[in-house]
Structure formats: C-alpha cells, structure tokens
C-alpha cells in the first residue's frame, strides 16, 4: 500500500516538474500580450479622451470667437455714436459762435451807419460792410471745407483700419476652421492622439502668426 502511494506521489511530482517549465513559459509569453493589450487600450482611451476634449474645446472656441466678434461690433457702434455726438457738439458750438459774431457785427454796422452823415460816407460804409461780409463768408467756407476734409479723412482711415482688422479676423477664423476640420478627420481616421495634438498645435500657432 505504501509502495503504491509512493509511486503515485513520485509520478505526480515528476509530472509537476515537467509541467513547471511549460507553465513558466506560458506565463512569460502571456505577459507581453497583456502589456500590448494594456498599451493598445491606453492609446485608444487617450485618443478617445483627446477627441472628446477636442470636441468640447471646439464648441468653446467657436463660442469665444463669436463673443469676441460681438464685442468688436459693439465697440465699433459705441465709438461711432461717440464720434457723431462729439462732431455734433463741435458743430453746435461753432454755429453758436458764428451767431454771436454776426450779432456783434450787425451792432457794429449799426453804429457806423449812425455816424455816416454824407452820401460818400454812407457809400464807404456800405462798401466796407460788403467786403467784411464777403471775407467772413470766404473764411467760413474755408473752415467748413477743412472740417469736411478732416472728417472724410478720419472716415477713410477708420474704414481702412476696420477692413484690415476684419481681414485678419477672417483669415484667422478660416485657418482655425481648417485646423479643426483636419483634427476631426484625423480623430475619425484613427490617427494617434499625439500626432493629432501636434498637428493641431502647429496649425493653431500658424493661424495666430498669420
């Protein structure tokens, strides 16, 4: 009986000894497989997470650009209203000043007329008043034309500046749209997250510097 048990134990030990290298080899060969699975899973998760974050960032980016555009339009309207107000105030002051000068000049004319005793004096005063009135009219016309030219020049500079800004903004938006579309396409095509991020980062930097 003992002999039979000994044989069974011996056979089991021998079998276990033979299986141990095989099991060890199987364990060693399965380790890289598990590592590869973990690596592939991590890469997929990173790509999915990046693309998800990218989609969320895209919405924020478009929202931010829209807000900036609205703020720019609002500022322009405010500046236009302020400018029109200031020009109107200056024009009102100028008109009031001219009106006061006209009153003073009329009073001066009346005093001169009162001192004219002869026809020659009256003719001389009339000639003087005509020349003064002509000079005043010429001067006022020159001032009005100068002011008009100045305001026209300001409008032209403003229009050119706004066109330049609008062009820069439009170019930036277009470049960002292209970069975003490329990133979305890369995400859908299974391009690595690192490559997508680097490509998007480069395109974004280029858009800012353009």
Coordinates of N, CA and C in Angstrom, one line a residue:
X1 N 0.8 -1.2 0.0 CA 0.0 0.0 0.0 C 0.9 1.2 0.0
X2 N 1.9 1.3 0.9 CA 2.8 2.4 1.0 C 3.5 2.6 -0.3
X3 N 3.9 1.4 -0.9 CA 4.6 1.4 -2.2 C 3.8 2.1 -3.3
X4 N 2.5 1.8 -3.3 CA 1.6 2.3 -4.3 C 1.4 3.8 -4.1
X5 N 1.3 4.3 -2.9 CA 1.2 5.7 -2.6 C 2.4 6.4 -3.0
X6 N 3.6 5.8 -2.7 CA 4.9 6.4 -3.1 C 5.0 6.6 -4.6
X7 N 4.5 5.6 -5.3 CA 4.6 5.7 -6.8 C 3.7 6.8 -7.3
X8 N 2.5 6.9 -6.7 CA 1.6 8.0 -7.1 C 2.2 9.4 -6.9
X9 N 2.8 9.5 -5.7 CA 3.4 10.8 -5.3 C 4.5 11.1 -6.2
X10 N 5.4 10.1 -6.4 CA 6.5 10.3 -7.3 C 6.1 10.6 -8.7
X11 N 5.1 10.0 -9.2 CA 4.6 10.3 -10.6 C 4.0 11.7 -10.6
X12 N 3.3 12.1 -9.6 CA 2.8 13.4 -9.5 C 3.8 14.5 -9.5
X13 N 4.9 14.2 -8.7 CA 6.0 15.2 -8.6 C 6.7 15.3 -9.9
X14 N 6.9 14.2 -10.5 CA 7.6 14.2 -11.8 C 6.8 14.9 -12.9
X15 N 5.5 14.7 -12.9 CA 4.6 15.4 -13.8 C 4.6 16.9 -13.6
X16 N 4.6 17.3 -12.3 CA 4.6 18.7 -11.9 C 5.9 19.3 -12.3
X17 N 7.0 18.5 -12.2 CA 8.3 19.0 -12.6 C 8.4 19.3 -14.1
X18 N 7.7 18.4 -14.8 CA 7.7 18.5 -16.3 C 6.8 19.7 -16.7
X19 N 5.7 19.9 -16.0 CA 4.8 21.0 -16.4 C 5.3 22.4 -16.0
X20 N 6.1 22.4 -14.9 CA 6.6 23.8 -14.4 C 7.2 24.6 -15.5
X21 N 8.2 24.1 -16.3 CA 8.8 25.0 -17.3 C 7.8 25.4 -18.3
X22 N 6.8 24.5 -18.7 CA 5.8 24.8 -19.6 C 4.9 26.0 -19.1
X23 N 4.5 25.9 -17.8 CA 3.7 26.9 -17.2 C 4.4 28.2 -17.2
X24 N 5.7 28.1 -16.8 CA 6.5 29.3 -16.7 C 6.6 30.0 -18.1
X25 N 6.8 29.2 -19.1 CA 7.0 29.7 -20.5 C 5.6 30.3 -20.9
X26 N 4.6 29.6 -20.5 CA 3.2 30.2 -20.9 C 3.0 31.5 -20.2
X27 N 3.4 31.6 -19.0 CA 3.3 32.9 -18.2 C 4.1 34.0 -18.8
X28 N 5.4 33.6 -19.2 CA 6.3 34.6 -19.8 C 5.7 35.1 -21.1
X29 N 5.2 34.1 -21.9 CA 4.7 34.5 -23.2 C 3.4 35.3 -23.2
X30 N 2.6 35.1 -22.1 CA 1.4 35.9 -22.0 C 1.6 37.3 -21.5
X31 N 2.7 37.5 -20.8 CA 3.0 38.9 -20.2 C 3.1 39.9 -21.3
X32 N 3.9 39.7 -22.3 CA 3.9 40.7 -23.4 C 2.5 41.0 -24.0
X33 N 1.8 39.9 -24.1 CA 0.4 40.0 -24.7 C -0.4 40.9 -23.9
X34 N -0.4 40.7 -22.6 CA -1.2 41.6 -21.7 C -0.7 43.0 -21.7
X35 N 0.6 43.2 -21.8 CA 1.2 44.5 -21.9 C 0.8 45.2 -23.2
X36 N 0.8 44.4 -24.2 CA 0.3 45.0 -25.5 C -1.1 45.4 -25.5
X37 N -1.9 44.6 -24.8 CA -3.4 44.9 -24.7 C -3.6 46.1 -23.9
X38 N -2.8 46.2 -22.8 CA -2.9 47.4 -21.9 C -2.5 48.6 -22.7
X39 N -1.4 48.5 -23.4 CA -0.9 49.6 -24.2 C -1.9 50.1 -25.2
X40 N -2.4 49.1 -26.0 CA -3.4 49.4 -27.0 C -4.6 50.1 -26.4
X41 N -5.0 49.5 -25.3 CA -6.2 50.1 -24.6 C -6.0 51.5 -24.1
X42 N -4.8 51.7 -23.6 CA -4.4 53.1 -23.1 C -4.4 54.1 -24.3
X43 N -3.8 53.6 -25.4 CA -3.7 54.5 -26.6 C -5.1 54.8 -27.1
X44 N -6.0 53.8 -27.1 CA -7.4 54.0 -27.6 C -8.1 55.0 -26.6
X45 N -7.9 54.8 -25.3 CA -8.6 55.7 -24.3 C -8.1 57.1 -24.5
X46 N -6.7 57.2 -24.6 CA -6.2 58.6 -24.8 C -6.7 59.2 -26.0
X47 N -6.8 58.5 -27.1 CA -7.3 59.1 -28.4 C -8.8 59.5 -28.2
X48 N -9.6 58.6 -27.6 CA -11.0 58.9 -27.4 C -11.1 60.1 -26.5
X49 N -10.3 60.1 -25.4 CA -10.4 61.2 -24.4 C -10.0 62.5 -25.1
X50 N -8.9 62.5 -25.9 CA -8.5 63.7 -26.6 C -9.5 64.2 -27.5
X51 N -10.0 63.3 -28.3 CA -11.0 63.7 -29.3 C -12.3 64.2 -28.7
X52 N -12.7 63.6 -27.5 CA -13.8 64.1 -26.8 C -13.5 65.5 -26.2
X53 N -12.3 65.7 -25.6 CA -12.0 67.0 -25.1 C -11.9 68.0 -26.2
X54 N -11.4 67.6 -27.4 CA -11.2 68.4 -28.5 C -12.6 68.9 -29.0
X55 N -13.5 68.0 -29.1 CA -14.9 68.4 -29.5 C -15.5 69.5 -28.6
X56 N -15.3 69.3 -27.2 CA -15.8 70.2 -26.3 C -15.0 71.6 -26.4
X57 N -13.7 71.5 -26.7 CA -12.9 72.7 -26.9 C -13.4 73.4 -28.1
X58 N -13.7 72.7 -29.1 CA -14.2 73.3 -30.4 C -15.4 74.1 -30.2
X59 N -16.3 73.6 -29.4 CA -17.5 74.4 -29.1 C -17.2 75.7 -28.3
X60 N -16.3 75.6 -27.4 CA -15.8 76.7 -26.6 C -15.1 77.7 -27.5
X61 N -14.3 77.2 -28.4 CA -13.5 78.1 -29.3 C -14.4 78.9 -30.2
X62 N -15.4 78.2 -30.8 CA -16.3 78.9 -31.7 C -17.1 79.9 -30.9
X63 N -17.5 79.5 -29.7 CA -18.3 80.4 -28.8 C -17.4 81.6 -28.4
X64 N -16.1 81.4 -28.1 CA -15.3 82.5 -27.8 C -15.0 83.5 -29.0
X65 N -14.9 82.9 -30.1 CA -14.7 83.8 -31.3 C -15.9 84.6 -31.6
X66 N -17.1 84.0 -31.4 CA -18.4 84.7 -31.6 C -18.5 85.8 -30.6
X67 N -18.1 85.6 -29.4 CA -18.2 86.6 -28.4 C -17.3 87.8 -28.7
X68 N -16.1 87.4 -29.1 CA -15.1 88.5 -29.5 C -15.6 89.3 -30.6
X69 N -16.2 88.6 -31.6 CA -16.7 89.3 -32.8 C -17.9 90.3 -32.4
X70 N -18.7 89.8 -31.5 CA -19.9 90.6 -31.0 C -19.3 91.8 -30.2
X71 N -18.3 91.6 -29.4 CA -17.7 92.7 -28.6 C -17.1 93.7 -29.5
X72 N -16.4 93.3 -30.6 CA -15.8 94.2 -31.5 C -16.9 95.0 -32.2
X73 N -18.0 94.4 -32.7 CA -19.1 95.1 -33.3 C -19.7 96.1 -32.4
X74 N -19.8 95.7 -31.1 CA -20.4 96.6 -30.1 C -19.5 97.8 -29.9
X75 N -18.2 97.6 -29.8 CA -17.3 98.7 -29.6 C -17.3 99.7 -30.7
X76 N -17.4 99.1 -31.9 CA -17.4 100.0 -33.1 C -18.7 100.9 -33.1
X77 N -19.8 100.3 -32.8 CA -21.0 101.1 -32.7 C -20.9 102.2 -31.7
X78 N -20.4 101.8 -30.5 CA -20.2 102.8 -29.4 C -19.3 103.9 -29.9
X79 N -18.2 103.6 -30.5 CA -17.2 104.6 -31.0 C -17.9 105.5 -32.1
X80 N -18.7 104.9 -33.0 CA -19.3 105.7 -34.0 C -20.3 106.7 -33.4
X81 N -21.1 106.2 -32.4 CA -22.1 107.0 -31.7 C -21.4 108.2 -31.0
X82 N -20.3 107.8 -30.3 CA -19.5 108.9 -29.6 C -18.9 109.9 -30.5
X83 N -18.4 109.4 -31.7 CA -17.8 110.4 -32.6 C -18.9 111.3 -33.2
X84 N -20.0 110.7 -33.6 CA -21.1 111.5 -34.1 C -21.6 112.6 -33.1
X85 N -21.6 112.2 -31.8 CA -22.0 113.1 -30.8 C -21.0 114.2 -30.6
X86 N -19.7 113.9 -30.6 CA -18.7 114.9 -30.5 C -18.7 115.9 -31.7
X87 N -18.8 115.3 -32.9 CA -18.8 116.2 -34.1 C -20.0 117.1 -34.0
X88 N -21.2 116.6 -33.6 CA -22.4 117.4 -33.5 C -22.2 118.5 -32.4
X89 N -21.6 118.2 -31.3 CA -21.3 119.2 -30.3 C -20.4 120.3 -30.8
X90 N -19.4 119.9 -31.5 CA -18.4 120.9 -32.1 C -19.2 121.8 -33.1
X91 N -20.0 121.2 -33.9 CA -20.7 121.9 -34.9 C -21.7 122.9 -34.3
X92 N -22.3 122.5 -33.2 CA -23.3 123.3 -32.5 C -22.5 124.5 -31.9
X93 N -21.4 124.3 -31.2 CA -20.6 125.4 -30.7 C -20.1 126.4 -31.7
X94 N -19.7 125.8 -32.9 CA -19.3 126.7 -34.0 C -20.4 127.5 -34.5
X95 N -21.6 126.9 -34.6 CA -22.8 127.7 -35.1 C -23.1 128.8 -34.1
X96 N -23.1 128.5 -32.8 CA -23.4 129.4 -31.8 C -22.4 130.6 -31.8
X97 N -21.1 130.2 -32.0 CA -20.1 131.3 -32.0 C -20.3 132.2 -33.2
X98 N -20.6 131.6 -34.3 CA -20.8 132.4 -35.5 C -22.0 133.3 -35.4
X99 N -23.0 132.8 -34.7 CA -24.2 133.6 -34.5 C -23.9 134.8 -33.6
X100 N -23.1 134.6 -32.6 CA -22.7 135.7 -31.7 C -21.9 136.7 -32.5
X101 N -21.0 136.2 -33.3 CA -20.2 137.2 -34.1 C -21.1 138.0 -35.1
X102 N -22.1 137.3 -35.6 CA -23.0 138.0 -36.6 C -23.7 139.1 -35.8
X103 N -24.2 138.8 -34.6 CA -24.9 139.8 -33.8 C -24.0 141.0 -33.5
X104 N -22.7 140.7 -33.1 CA -21.8 141.8 -32.8 C -21.5 142.6 -34.0
X105 N -21.3 141.9 -35.2 CA -21.0 142.6 -36.4 C -22.2 143.5 -36.8
X106 N -23.4 143.0 -36.7 CA -24.6 143.8 -37.0 C -24.6 145.1 -36.1
X107 N -24.3 144.9 -34.9 CA -24.3 146.1 -34.0 C -23.3 147.1 -34.4
X108 N -22.1 146.6 -34.8 CA -21.1 147.5 -35.2 C -21.5 148.2 -36.5
X109 N -22.1 147.5 -37.4 CA -22.6 148.1 -38.6 C -23.6 149.3 -38.3
X110 N -24.4 149.0 -37.3 CA -25.5 150.0 -36.9 C -24.8 151.3 -36.4
X111 N -23.7 151.1 -35.6 CA -23.0 152.3 -35.1 C -22.4 153.1 -36.2
X112 N -21.8 152.3 -37.2 CA -21.2 153.0 -38.3 C -22.2 153.8 -39.1
X113 N -23.3 153.1 -39.3 CA -24.4 153.8 -40.1 C -24.9 155.1 -39.4
X114 N -24.9 155.0 -38.1 CA -25.4 156.2 -37.3 C -24.4 157.3 -37.4
X115 N -23.1 157.0 -37.7 CA -22.1 158.1 -37.8 C -22.0 158.6 -39.2
X116 N -22.6 158.0 -40.2 CA -22.5 158.4 -41.6 C -23.4 159.6 -41.8
X117 N -22.8 160.8 -42.2 CA -23.5 162.0 -42.4 C -23.7 162.3 -43.9
X118 N -22.8 161.9 -44.7 CA -22.9 162.3 -46.1 C -23.1 161.0 -46.9
X119 N -23.5 161.2 -48.2 CA -23.7 160.1 -49.1 C -22.3 159.3 -49.3
X120 N -21.3 160.1 -49.4 CA -20.0 159.4 -49.6 C -19.6 158.5 -48.4
X121 N -19.9 159.0 -47.2 CA -19.7 158.2 -46.0 C -20.5 157.0 -46.0
X122 N -21.8 157.2 -46.4 CA -22.7 156.0 -46.4 C -22.3 155.0 -47.5
X123 N -21.8 155.5 -48.6 CA -21.3 154.5 -49.7 C -20.0 153.8 -49.1
X124 N -19.2 154.5 -48.5 CA -17.9 153.9 -48.0 C -18.3 152.9 -46.9
X125 N -19.2 153.2 -46.1 CA -19.6 152.2 -45.0 C -20.2 151.0 -45.7
X126 N -21.1 151.2 -46.7 CA -21.7 150.1 -47.4 C -20.7 149.2 -48.0
X127 N -19.7 149.8 -48.7 CA -18.6 149.1 -49.3 C -17.8 148.3 -48.3
X128 N -17.5 148.9 -47.1 CA -16.8 148.2 -46.1 C -17.6 147.0 -45.6
X129 N -18.9 147.2 -45.3 CA -19.7 146.1 -44.8 C -19.7 144.9 -45.8
X130 N -19.8 145.3 -47.1 CA -19.8 144.2 -48.2 C -18.5 143.4 -48.2
X131 N -17.4 144.1 -48.0 CA -16.1 143.5 -48.0 C -16.0 142.6 -46.8
X132 N -16.4 143.1 -45.7 CA -16.3 142.3 -44.4 C -17.2 141.1 -44.5
X133 N -18.4 141.2 -45.0 CA -19.3 140.1 -45.1 C -18.7 139.0 -46.1
X134 N -18.1 139.5 -47.2 CA -17.5 138.6 -48.2 C -16.4 137.8 -47.5
X135 N -15.5 138.6 -46.8 CA -14.4 137.9 -46.1 C -14.9 136.9 -45.1
X136 N -15.9 137.3 -44.3 CA -16.4 136.3 -43.3 C -17.0 135.1 -44.0
X137 N -17.7 135.3 -45.1 CA -18.3 134.1 -45.9 C -17.2 133.2 -46.4
X138 N -16.1 133.9 -47.0 CA -15.0 133.1 -47.5 C -14.3 132.3 -46.4
X139 N -14.1 133.0 -45.3 CA -13.4 132.3 -44.2 C -14.2 131.1 -43.7
X140 N -15.5 131.3 -43.5 CA -16.4 130.3 -43.0 C -16.4 129.1 -44.0
X141 N -16.4 129.4 -45.3 CA -16.5 128.3 -46.3 C -15.2 127.5 -46.2
X142 N -14.0 128.2 -46.0 CA -12.8 127.5 -45.9 C -12.7 126.6 -44.7
X143 N -13.2 127.1 -43.6 CA -13.3 126.3 -42.3 C -14.2 125.1 -42.5
X144 N -15.3 125.3 -43.1 CA -16.3 124.2 -43.3 C -15.6 123.2 -44.2
X145 N -15.0 123.6 -45.3 CA -14.3 122.6 -46.2 C -13.2 121.9 -45.5
X146 N -12.4 122.6 -44.7 CA -11.3 122.0 -44.0 C -11.9 120.9 -43.0
X147 N -12.9 121.3 -42.3 CA -13.6 120.3 -41.4 C -14.1 119.1 -42.1
X148 N -14.8 119.4 -43.2 CA -15.3 118.3 -44.0 C -14.2 117.3 -44.5
X149 N -13.1 117.9 -45.0 CA -12.0 117.1 -45.5 C -11.4 116.3 -44.3
X150 N -11.3 116.9 -43.1 CA -10.7 116.2 -42.0 C -11.6 115.0 -41.6
X151 N -12.9 115.3 -41.5 CA -13.8 114.2 -41.2 C -13.8 113.1 -42.2
X152 N -13.7 113.5 -43.5 CA -13.7 112.5 -44.5 C -12.4 111.6 -44.4
X153 N -11.3 112.3 -44.1 CA -10.0 111.6 -43.9 C -10.1 110.6 -42.7
X154 N -10.8 111.1 -41.6 CA -10.9 110.2 -40.5 C -11.8 109.0 -40.8
X155 N -12.8 109.2 -41.6 CA -13.7 108.1 -42.0 C -12.9 107.1 -42.9
X156 N -12.1 107.6 -43.8 CA -11.3 106.7 -44.6 C -10.3 105.9 -43.8
X157 N -9.7 106.6 -42.9 CA -8.7 105.8 -42.0 C -9.4 104.8 -41.2
X158 N -10.6 105.2 -40.7 CA -11.4 104.2 -39.9 C -11.8 103.0 -40.7
X159 N -12.3 103.3 -41.9 CA -12.7 102.2 -42.8 C -11.6 101.3 -43.2
X160 N -10.4 101.9 -43.5 CA -9.3 101.1 -43.9 C -8.8 100.2 -42.7
X161 N -8.8 100.8 -41.5 CA -8.4 100.1 -40.3 C -9.3 98.9 -40.0
X162 N -10.6 99.2 -40.1 CA -11.6 98.1 -39.8 C -11.5 97.0 -40.8
X163 N -11.3 97.4 -42.1 CA -11.1 96.4 -43.1 C -9.9 95.5 -42.9
X164 N -8.8 96.1 -42.4 CA -7.6 95.4 -42.1 C -7.9 94.4 -40.9
X165 N -8.5 94.9 -39.9 CA -8.9 94.0 -38.7 C -9.8 92.9 -39.2
X166 N -10.8 93.2 -40.0 CA -11.8 92.2 -40.4 C -11.0 91.1 -41.2
X167 N -10.1 91.6 -42.1 CA -9.3 90.6 -42.9 C -8.5 89.7 -42.0
X168 N -7.9 90.2 -41.0 CA -7.1 89.4 -40.1 C -8.0 88.4 -39.3
X169 N -9.1 88.9 -38.8 CA -10.0 88.0 -38.1 C -10.6 86.9 -39.0
X170 N -10.9 87.3 -40.3 CA -11.4 86.3 -41.2 C -10.4 85.3 -41.6
X171 N -9.1 85.7 -41.8 CA -8.1 84.8 -42.1 C -7.8 83.8 -40.9
X172 N -7.9 84.4 -39.7 CA -7.7 83.5 -38.5 C -8.8 82.5 -38.4
X173 N -10.0 82.9 -38.6 CA -11.2 82.0 -38.5 C -11.1 80.9 -39.5
X174 N -10.7 81.3 -40.7 CA -10.6 80.3 -41.8 C -9.5 79.3 -41.5
X175 N -8.4 79.8 -41.0 CA -7.3 78.9 -40.6 C -7.7 77.9 -39.5
X176 N -8.4 78.5 -38.5 CA -8.8 77.6 -37.4 C -9.9 76.6 -37.8
X177 N -10.7 77.0 -38.7 CA -11.7 76.0 -39.3 C -11.1 74.9 -40.0
X178 N -10.0 75.2 -40.8 CA -9.3 74.2 -41.5 C -8.6 73.3 -40.5
X179 N -7.9 73.9 -39.5 CA -7.2 73.1 -38.5 C -8.2 72.2 -37.7
X180 N -9.3 72.7 -37.3 CA -10.3 71.9 -36.6 C -10.9 70.8 -37.5
X181 N -11.1 71.1 -38.7 CA -11.7 70.0 -39.6 C -10.6 68.9 -39.8
X182 N -9.3 69.3 -39.9 CA -8.3 68.3 -40.0 C -8.2 67.4 -38.8
X183 N -8.3 68.1 -37.6 CA -8.2 67.3 -36.4 C -9.4 66.3 -36.3
X184 N -10.5 66.8 -36.6 CA -11.7 65.9 -36.6 C -11.6 64.7 -37.5
X185 N -11.0 65.0 -38.7 CA -10.8 64.0 -39.7 C -9.8 63.0 -39.2
X186 N -8.7 63.5 -38.6 CA -7.7 62.6 -38.1 C -8.2 61.7 -36.9
X187 N -9.0 62.3 -36.1 CA -9.6 61.5 -35.0 C -10.5 60.4 -35.6
X188 N -11.3 60.7 -36.6 CA -12.2 59.7 -37.2 C -11.4 58.6 -37.9
X189 N -10.2 59.0 -38.4 CA -9.4 58.1 -39.2 C -8.5 57.2 -38.2
X190 N -8.5 57.5 -36.9 CA -7.7 56.7 -36.0 C -6.3 57.1 -35.9
X191 N -6.0 58.3 -36.3 CA -4.6 58.8 -36.1 C -4.3 59.0 -34.6
X192 N -3.0 58.7 -34.3 CA -2.7 58.7 -32.9 C -2.9 60.1 -32.2
X193 N -3.3 60.1 -31.0 CA -3.7 61.3 -30.3 C -2.5 62.3 -30.3
X194 N -1.3 61.8 -30.1 CA -0.1 62.7 -30.1 C 0.1 63.4 -31.4
X195 N -0.1 62.6 -32.5 CA 0.0 63.2 -33.8 C -1.1 64.3 -34.1
X196 N -2.3 64.0 -33.7 CA -3.4 64.9 -33.8 C -3.1 66.2 -33.0
X197 N -2.7 66.0 -31.8 CA -2.4 67.2 -30.9 C -1.3 68.0 -31.5
X198 N -0.2 67.4 -32.0 CA 0.9 68.2 -32.5 C 0.5 68.9 -33.8
X199 N -0.3 68.2 -34.6 CA -0.7 68.9 -35.9 C -1.6 70.0 -35.6
X200 N -2.5 69.8 -34.6 CA -3.5 70.9 -34.3 C -2.7 72.1 -33.6
X201 N -1.8 71.8 -32.8 CA -1.0 72.8 -32.1 C -0.2 73.6 -33.1
X202 N 0.4 73.0 -34.1 CA 1.2 73.7 -35.1 C 0.3 74.5 -36.0
X203 N -0.9 74.0 -36.3 CA -1.8 74.8 -37.2 C -2.4 76.0 -36.4
X204 N -2.7 75.8 -35.1 CA -3.2 76.9 -34.3 C -2.1 78.0 -34.2
X205 N -0.9 77.6 -33.9 CA 0.2 78.6 -33.8 C 0.4 79.4 -35.1
X206 N 0.3 78.6 -36.2 CA 0.4 79.2 -37.5 C -0.7 80.2 -37.8
X207 N -1.9 79.9 -37.4 CA -3.1 80.8 -37.5 C -2.9 82.1 -36.8
X208 N -2.3 82.0 -35.6 CA -2.1 83.2 -34.7 C -1.0 84.1 -35.3
X209 N 0.0 83.5 -36.0 CA 1.1 84.3 -36.5 C 0.8 84.8 -37.9
X210 N -0.3 84.3 -38.6 CA -0.6 84.7 -39.9 C -1.1 86.1 -40.0

